[in-house]
Amino acid sequence: MTSDTDHTLLAQATAQQVVLLADSQAWESMHRNLTFFLAGARSSHEEAHHSHQLHLWQARLLGARAAGDPMADTNAQAELSGMVLAELRHRGDATAQLLAAFPMLNQPAAPVSQPAQSPQPPQQQAEYSQTSAEVTEEGGEPEFLYADVFVFVTEYLSQMLRRRINGSSATWCPRWWAHPEAGARLTALWLAWEYLRQEPGTGMSTWWLHHADPHLRVLLDPDMGPFAACSPKDGHTAYPFDPLPVEPYDASQDPLV
């Protein structure tokens, strides 16, 4: 039986491959395979839904790259990894289908936790799935205490936070990684925590006051937060909120031009 750790590593490896090739001729084939995988042969409606979501995902990634966002690939990999992981956990035949759709995952390679031997720039490396083996101090000791954001949320944040999560005053989604905004915010919290924990004196206070508290106010907001459609009791909704609608920029309609 495939463990949840295996599922996580497989989802990360898939997302890494797709992010690297999202702006290549291989995208259409990957898009088709991912659509069928995420829909799980459940219905044509689900296929259309996931096809649309993947096109939006690619557009956000390429747009962020074009805008020079250094976290573009990191955030995109986090979002896609969450989608793949959700399906791997949802049905027993998902692993075999994913390996059939992406044969490169079967090829012997360095573990996902090892630095990729490729010409990609540093900002395109997957910090979301980065392990403590990748980030080291000058003396060779691991810098990151938690291997990745999944471990950080599971072993630290979820154990540290004890709140009245009732869905009315505050809410949460157990499948937080299926929400792109939540994944991005929690990844930012993890990276800030890893940095500030090494600051003497006020480092942790700075993390709580200027990082954790603002992010948690948004994440736990039952009306306007990313988990508003979900429930801490009933779990993740099958159809969370869609991305914000965006129209192509038109200079003739810009009042400041």
mmCIF file of C-alpha atoms in Angstrom:
data_model
loop_
_atom_site.group_PDB
_atom_site.id
_atom_site.type_symbol
_atom_site.label_atom_id
_atom_site.label_comp_id
_atom_site.label_asym_id
_atom_site.label_seq_id
_atom_site.Cartn_x
_atom_site.Cartn_y
_atom_site.Cartn_z
ATOM 1 C CA MET A 1 0.000 0.000 0.000
ATOM 2 C CA THR A 2 1.327 3.438 -0.924
ATOM 3 C CA SER A 3 1.945 5.637 2.124
ATOM 4 C CA ASP A 4 0.902 9.251 2.448
ATOM 5 C CA THR A 5 4.572 10.225 2.322
ATOM 6 C CA ASP A 6 4.857 8.441 -1.032
ATOM 7 C CA HIS A 7 1.759 10.273 -2.239
ATOM 8 C CA THR A 8 3.262 13.594 -1.176
ATOM 9 C CA LEU A 9 6.578 12.931 -2.912
ATOM 10 C CA LEU A 10 4.806 11.750 -6.054
ATOM 11 C CA ALA A 11 2.596 14.854 -6.118
ATOM 12 C CA GLN A 12 5.630 17.099 -5.666
ATOM 13 C CA ALA A 13 7.561 15.320 -8.420
ATOM 14 C CA THR A 14 4.610 15.621 -10.803
ATOM 15 C CA ALA A 15 4.152 19.315 -10.053
ATOM 16 C CA GLN A 16 7.864 19.960 -10.508
ATOM 17 C CA GLN A 17 7.863 18.335 -13.951
ATOM 18 C CA VAL A 18 4.737 20.190 -15.085
ATOM 19 C CA VAL A 19 5.994 23.574 -13.844
ATOM 20 C CA LEU A 20 9.260 23.137 -15.723
ATOM 21 C CA LEU A 21 7.406 22.357 -18.978
ATOM 22 C CA ALA A 22 4.370 24.613 -18.572
ATOM 23 C CA ASP A 23 5.628 26.978 -21.276
ATOM 24 C CA SER A 24 6.685 24.289 -23.744
ATOM 25 C CA GLN A 25 5.117 22.210 -26.491
ATOM 26 C CA ALA A 26 4.605 19.436 -23.937
ATOM 27 C CA TRP A 27 1.964 21.490 -22.097
ATOM 28 C CA GLU A 28 -1.051 20.366 -24.151
ATOM 29 C CA SER A 29 -0.268 16.708 -23.565
ATOM 30 C CA MET A 30 0.362 17.273 -19.862
ATOM 31 C CA HIS A 31 -2.815 19.347 -19.585
ATOM 32 C CA ARG A 32 -4.866 16.553 -21.141
ATOM 33 C CA ASN A 33 -3.332 13.868 -18.928
ATOM 34 C CA LEU A 34 -3.739 15.938 -15.781
ATOM 35 C CA THR A 35 -7.355 16.725 -16.640
ATOM 36 C CA PHE A 36 -8.229 13.044 -16.974
ATOM 37 C CA PHE A 37 -6.289 12.203 -13.815
ATOM 38 C CA LEU A 38 -7.911 14.907 -11.657
ATOM 39 C CA ALA A 39 -11.406 14.135 -12.967
ATOM 40 C CA GLY A 40 -10.947 10.442 -12.224
ATOM 41 C CA ALA A 41 -13.482 9.379 -14.891
ATOM 42 C CA ARG A 42 -16.254 10.670 -12.626
ATOM 43 C CA SER A 43 -18.105 12.893 -15.085
ATOM 44 C CA SER A 44 -17.679 15.157 -18.101
ATOM 45 C CA HIS A 45 -18.578 18.062 -15.819
ATOM 46 C CA GLU A 46 -15.552 17.334 -13.634
ATOM 47 C CA GLU A 47 -13.334 17.031 -16.701
ATOM 48 C CA ALA A 48 -14.468 20.460 -17.914
ATOM 49 C CA HIS A 49 -14.004 21.914 -14.440
ATOM 50 C CA HIS A 50 -10.447 20.605 -14.030
ATOM 51 C CA SER A 51 -9.495 21.506 -17.601
ATOM 52 C CA HIS A 52 -10.560 25.098 -16.916
ATOM 53 C CA GLN A 53 -8.740 25.165 -13.568
ATOM 54 C CA LEU A 54 -5.518 23.927 -15.179
ATOM 55 C CA HIS A 55 -5.678 26.557 -17.921
ATOM 56 C CA LEU A 56 -6.119 29.225 -15.234
ATOM 57 C CA TRP A 57 -3.211 27.725 -13.290
ATOM 58 C CA GLN A 58 -0.946 27.937 -16.336
ATOM 59 C CA ALA A 59 -2.045 31.511 -17.024
ATOM 60 C CA ARG A 60 -1.239 32.548 -13.440
ATOM 61 C CA LEU A 61 2.164 30.887 -13.621
ATOM 62 C CA LEU A 62 3.164 32.453 -16.947
ATOM 63 C CA GLY A 63 1.763 35.833 -15.910
ATOM 64 C CA ALA A 64 3.724 35.781 -12.651
ATOM 65 C CA ARG A 65 6.892 34.794 -14.511
ATOM 66 C CA ALA A 66 6.416 37.612 -17.006
ATOM 67 C CA ALA A 67 5.937 40.054 -14.124
ATOM 68 C CA GLY A 68 9.258 38.937 -12.630
ATOM 69 C CA ASP A 69 7.718 37.349 -9.523
ATOM 70 C CA PRO A 70 10.547 35.364 -7.856
ATOM 71 C CA MET A 71 7.970 33.064 -6.215
ATOM 72 C CA ALA A 72 6.104 32.289 -9.452
ATOM 73 C CA ASP A 73 7.306 28.714 -9.858
ATOM 74 C CA THR A 74 7.261 28.014 -6.126
ATOM 75 C CA ASN A 75 3.630 29.075 -5.768
ATOM 76 C CA ALA A 76 2.572 27.272 -8.934
ATOM 77 C CA GLN A 77 4.221 24.052 -7.815
ATOM 78 C CA ALA A 78 2.556 24.334 -4.397
ATOM 79 C CA GLU A 79 -0.868 24.789 -5.975
ATOM 80 C CA LEU A 80 -0.541 21.935 -8.471
ATOM 81 C CA SER A 81 1.028 19.597 -5.932
ATOM 82 C CA GLY A 82 -2.006 20.139 -3.700
ATOM 83 C CA MET A 83 -4.397 19.252 -6.520
ATOM 84 C CA VAL A 84 -2.531 16.063 -7.400
ATOM 85 C CA LEU A 85 -2.129 15.016 -3.772
ATOM 86 C CA ALA A 86 -5.856 15.428 -3.138
ATOM 87 C CA GLU A 87 -6.685 13.008 -5.953
ATOM 88 C CA LEU A 88 -4.002 10.520 -4.892
ATOM 89 C CA ARG A 89 -5.554 10.414 -1.442
ATOM 90 C CA HIS A 90 -9.094 10.222 -2.808
ATOM 91 C CA ARG A 91 -9.008 6.947 -4.774
ATOM 92 C CA GLY A 92 -6.985 3.773 -4.738
ATOM 93 C CA ASP A 93 -6.213 3.555 -8.462
ATOM 94 C CA ALA A 94 -4.932 7.122 -8.726
ATOM 95 C CA THR A 95 -1.249 6.263 -8.248
ATOM 96 C CA ALA A 96 -1.207 3.767 -11.120
ATOM 97 C CA GLN A 97 -3.046 6.222 -13.382
ATOM 98 C CA LEU A 98 -0.633 9.034 -12.570
ATOM 99 C CA LEU A 99 2.434 6.859 -13.253
ATOM 100 C CA ALA A 100 0.896 5.749 -16.556
ATOM 101 C CA ALA A 101 0.154 9.346 -17.553
ATOM 102 C CA PHE A 102 3.632 10.599 -16.591
ATOM 103 C CA PRO A 103 6.154 7.835 -17.439
ATOM 104 C CA MET A 104 9.055 10.116 -16.479
ATOM 105 C CA LEU A 105 8.054 9.589 -12.836
ATOM 106 C CA ASN A 106 9.054 5.935 -13.220
ATOM 107 C CA GLN A 107 12.559 6.792 -14.372
ATOM 108 C CA PRO A 108 15.388 6.386 -11.855
ATOM 109 C CA ALA A 109 16.266 9.822 -10.595
ATOM 110 C CA ALA A 110 17.492 11.646 -7.562
ATOM 111 C CA PRO A 111 14.831 11.954 -4.856
ATOM 112 C CA VAL A 112 12.625 15.032 -4.992
ATOM 113 C CA SER A 113 14.430 16.301 -1.919
ATOM 114 C CA GLN A 114 17.721 16.596 -3.846
ATOM 115 C CA PRO A 115 18.624 19.722 -5.838
ATOM 116 C CA ALA A 116 17.636 19.326 -9.473
ATOM 117 C CA GLN A 117 20.507 19.118 -11.933
ATOM 118 C CA SER A 118 19.056 21.544 -14.428
ATOM 119 C CA PRO A 119 19.768 25.039 -15.721
ATOM 120 C CA GLN A 120 16.671 26.521 -14.054
ATOM 121 C CA PRO A 121 17.286 29.753 -12.084
ATOM 122 C CA PRO A 122 17.169 29.646 -8.258
ATOM 123 C CA GLN A 123 13.741 31.285 -8.064
ATOM 124 C CA GLN A 124 12.275 28.380 -10.039
ATOM 125 C CA GLN A 125 13.369 25.761 -7.519
ATOM 126 C CA ALA A 126 10.544 24.263 -5.482
ATOM 127 C CA GLU A 127 10.766 25.875 -2.049
ATOM 128 C CA TYR A 128 7.311 24.497 -1.272
ATOM 129 C CA SER A 129 8.709 20.956 -1.337
ATOM 130 C CA GLN A 130 12.224 21.881 -0.335
ATOM 131 C CA THR A 131 13.714 19.590 2.292
ATOM 132 C CA SER A 132 16.180 20.267 5.039
ATOM 133 C CA ALA A 133 18.822 18.391 3.021
ATOM 134 C CA GLU A 134 18.717 21.112 0.357
ATOM 135 C CA VAL A 135 19.287 24.174 2.529
ATOM 136 C CA THR A 136 22.442 24.188 4.594
ATOM 137 C CA GLU A 137 24.423 26.692 6.546
ATOM 138 C CA GLU A 138 28.105 27.399 5.961
ATOM 139 C CA GLY A 139 29.060 24.726 8.459
ATOM 140 C CA GLY A 140 27.071 22.099 6.590
ATOM 141 C CA GLU A 141 24.292 21.748 9.191
ATOM 142 C CA PRO A 142 20.681 21.814 7.892
ATOM 143 C CA GLU A 143 19.150 25.273 8.131
ATOM 144 C CA PHE A 144 15.493 24.246 7.886
ATOM 145 C CA LEU A 145 14.065 22.578 10.969
ATOM 146 C CA TYR A 146 10.930 21.386 9.139
ATOM 147 C CA ALA A 147 11.412 19.581 5.833
ATOM 148 C CA ASP A 148 8.602 21.369 3.998
ATOM 149 C CA VAL A 149 5.388 23.284 4.550
ATOM 150 C CA PHE A 150 3.375 20.060 4.918
ATOM 151 C CA VAL A 151 5.517 19.000 7.877
ATOM 152 C CA PHE A 152 5.492 22.537 9.307
ATOM 153 C CA VAL A 153 1.685 22.750 9.296
ATOM 154 C CA THR A 154 1.191 19.184 10.562
ATOM 155 C CA GLU A 155 3.846 19.049 13.246
ATOM 156 C CA TYR A 156 4.078 22.674 14.381
ATOM 157 C CA LEU A 157 1.297 25.018 13.376
ATOM 158 C CA SER A 158 -1.674 22.666 13.821
ATOM 159 C CA GLN A 159 -0.336 21.606 17.214
ATOM 160 C CA MET A 160 0.474 25.122 18.381
ATOM 161 C CA LEU A 161 -2.844 26.721 17.420
ATOM 162 C CA ARG A 162 -5.755 25.877 19.711
ATOM 163 C CA ARG A 163 -8.771 27.932 18.613
ATOM 164 C CA ARG A 164 -12.558 27.754 18.606
ATOM 165 C CA ILE A 165 -12.801 26.508 15.015
ATOM 166 C CA ASN A 166 -16.565 26.214 14.698
ATOM 167 C CA GLY A 167 -17.132 27.519 11.178
ATOM 168 C CA SER A 168 -18.852 30.682 12.398
ATOM 169 C CA SER A 169 -16.324 32.674 14.436
ATOM 170 C CA ALA A 170 -13.367 30.999 12.724
ATOM 171 C CA THR A 171 -12.979 28.222 10.181
ATOM 172 C CA TRP A 172 -10.378 25.892 8.707
ATOM 173 C CA CYS A 173 -10.120 23.303 5.955
ATOM 174 C CA PRO A 174 -8.341 20.010 6.764
ATOM 175 C CA ARG A 175 -7.337 19.918 3.094
ATOM 176 C CA TRP A 176 -5.679 23.334 3.313
ATOM 177 C CA TRP A 177 -3.194 22.417 0.571
ATOM 178 C CA ALA A 178 -6.069 22.267 -1.959
ATOM 179 C CA HIS A 179 -6.494 26.055 -1.645
ATOM 180 C CA PRO A 180 -3.870 27.997 -3.648
ATOM 181 C CA GLU A 181 -4.036 31.100 -1.449
ATOM 182 C CA ALA A 182 -3.738 29.056 1.729
ATOM 183 C CA GLY A 183 -0.814 27.103 0.309
ATOM 184 C CA ALA A 184 0.981 30.300 -0.640
ATOM 185 C CA ARG A 185 0.305 32.008 2.719
ATOM 186 C CA LEU A 186 1.306 28.976 4.787
ATOM 187 C CA THR A 187 4.444 28.502 2.694
ATOM 188 C CA ALA A 188 5.315 32.143 3.390
ATOM 189 C CA LEU A 189 4.703 31.552 7.118
ATOM 190 C CA TRP A 190 6.918 28.468 7.099
ATOM 191 C CA LEU A 191 9.807 30.242 5.322
ATOM 192 C CA ALA A 192 9.516 33.289 7.624
ATOM 193 C CA TRP A 193 9.474 31.025 10.681
ATOM 194 C CA GLU A 194 12.584 29.160 9.543
ATOM 195 C CA TYR A 195 14.392 32.479 9.060
ATOM 196 C CA LEU A 196 13.206 34.298 12.174
ATOM 197 C CA ARG A 197 13.692 31.373 14.572
ATOM 198 C CA GLN A 198 17.418 32.001 14.194
ATOM 199 C CA GLU A 199 17.109 35.646 15.209
ATOM 200 C CA PRO A 200 18.050 36.102 18.878
ATOM 201 C CA GLY A 201 15.669 37.797 21.257
ATOM 202 C CA THR A 202 12.685 39.102 19.303
ATOM 203 C CA GLY A 203 12.753 36.808 16.241
ATOM 204 C CA MET A 204 9.782 34.670 17.268
ATOM 205 C CA SER A 205 7.820 37.656 18.535
ATOM 206 C CA THR A 206 8.341 39.308 15.158
ATOM 207 C CA TRP A 207 7.078 36.154 13.427
ATOM 208 C CA TRP A 208 3.898 36.002 15.503
ATOM 209 C CA LEU A 209 3.063 39.731 15.412
ATOM 210 C CA HIS A 210 4.043 40.591 11.841
ATOM 211 C CA HIS A 211 3.608 37.295 9.998
ATOM 212 C CA ALA A 212 1.453 34.709 11.775
ATOM 213 C CA ASP A 213 -1.254 36.974 13.188
ATOM 214 C CA PRO A 214 -2.043 38.824 9.904
ATOM 215 C CA HIS A 215 -2.017 35.631 7.820
ATOM 216 C CA LEU A 216 -4.101 33.679 10.332
ATOM 217 C CA ARG A 217 -6.724 36.443 10.479
ATOM 218 C CA VAL A 218 -7.261 35.999 6.754
ATOM 219 C CA LEU A 219 -6.963 32.203 6.685
ATOM 220 C CA LEU A 220 -9.414 31.631 9.556
ATOM 221 C CA ASP A 221 -11.956 34.266 8.464
ATOM 222 C CA PRO A 222 -15.247 32.332 8.029
ATOM 223 C CA ASP A 223 -16.721 34.887 5.609
ATOM 224 C CA MET A 224 -13.884 36.246 3.478
ATOM 225 C CA GLY A 225 -11.081 33.735 3.975
ATOM 226 C CA PRO A 226 -10.026 31.017 1.499
ATOM 227 C CA PHE A 227 -11.714 28.323 3.642
ATOM 228 C CA ALA A 228 -15.120 30.048 3.778
ATOM 229 C CA ALA A 229 -16.731 27.401 1.535
ATOM 230 C CA CYS A 230 -15.311 24.543 3.612
ATOM 231 C CA SER A 231 -16.000 23.268 7.098
ATOM 232 C CA PRO A 232 -13.743 22.092 9.935
ATOM 233 C CA LYS A 233 -16.360 19.391 10.594
ATOM 234 C CA ASP A 234 -17.462 18.364 7.091
ATOM 235 C CA GLY A 235 -14.105 19.023 5.464
ATOM 236 C CA HIS A 236 -13.172 20.310 2.022
ATOM 237 C CA THR A 237 -15.858 21.236 -0.469
ATOM 238 C CA ALA A 238 -15.584 19.644 -3.901
ATOM 239 C CA TYR A 239 -15.952 23.032 -5.589
ATOM 240 C CA PRO A 240 -14.160 25.823 -3.693
ATOM 241 C CA PHE A 241 -14.290 29.404 -4.854
ATOM 242 C CA ASP A 242 -13.085 30.225 -8.364
ATOM 243 C CA PRO A 243 -10.177 32.626 -8.981
ATOM 244 C CA LEU A 244 -10.976 36.316 -9.337
ATOM 245 C CA PRO A 245 -12.341 37.206 -12.782
ATOM 246 C CA VAL A 246 -9.800 39.176 -14.801
ATOM 247 C CA GLU A 247 -10.228 40.850 -18.179
ATOM 248 C CA PRO A 248 -7.313 41.563 -20.546
ATOM 249 C CA TYR A 249 -5.872 45.014 -20.021
ATOM 250 C CA ASP A 250 -7.300 47.656 -22.350
ATOM 251 C CA ALA A 251 -5.472 50.981 -22.318
ATOM 252 C CA SER A 252 -8.460 52.707 -23.929
ATOM 253 C CA GLN A 253 -10.533 51.858 -20.837
ATOM 254 C CA ASP A 254 -7.877 52.901 -18.311
ATOM 255 C CA PRO A 255 -8.959 56.193 -16.659
ATOM 256 C CA LEU A 256 -5.346 56.962 -15.695
ATOM 257 C CA VAL A 257 -4.027 56.789 -19.255
#
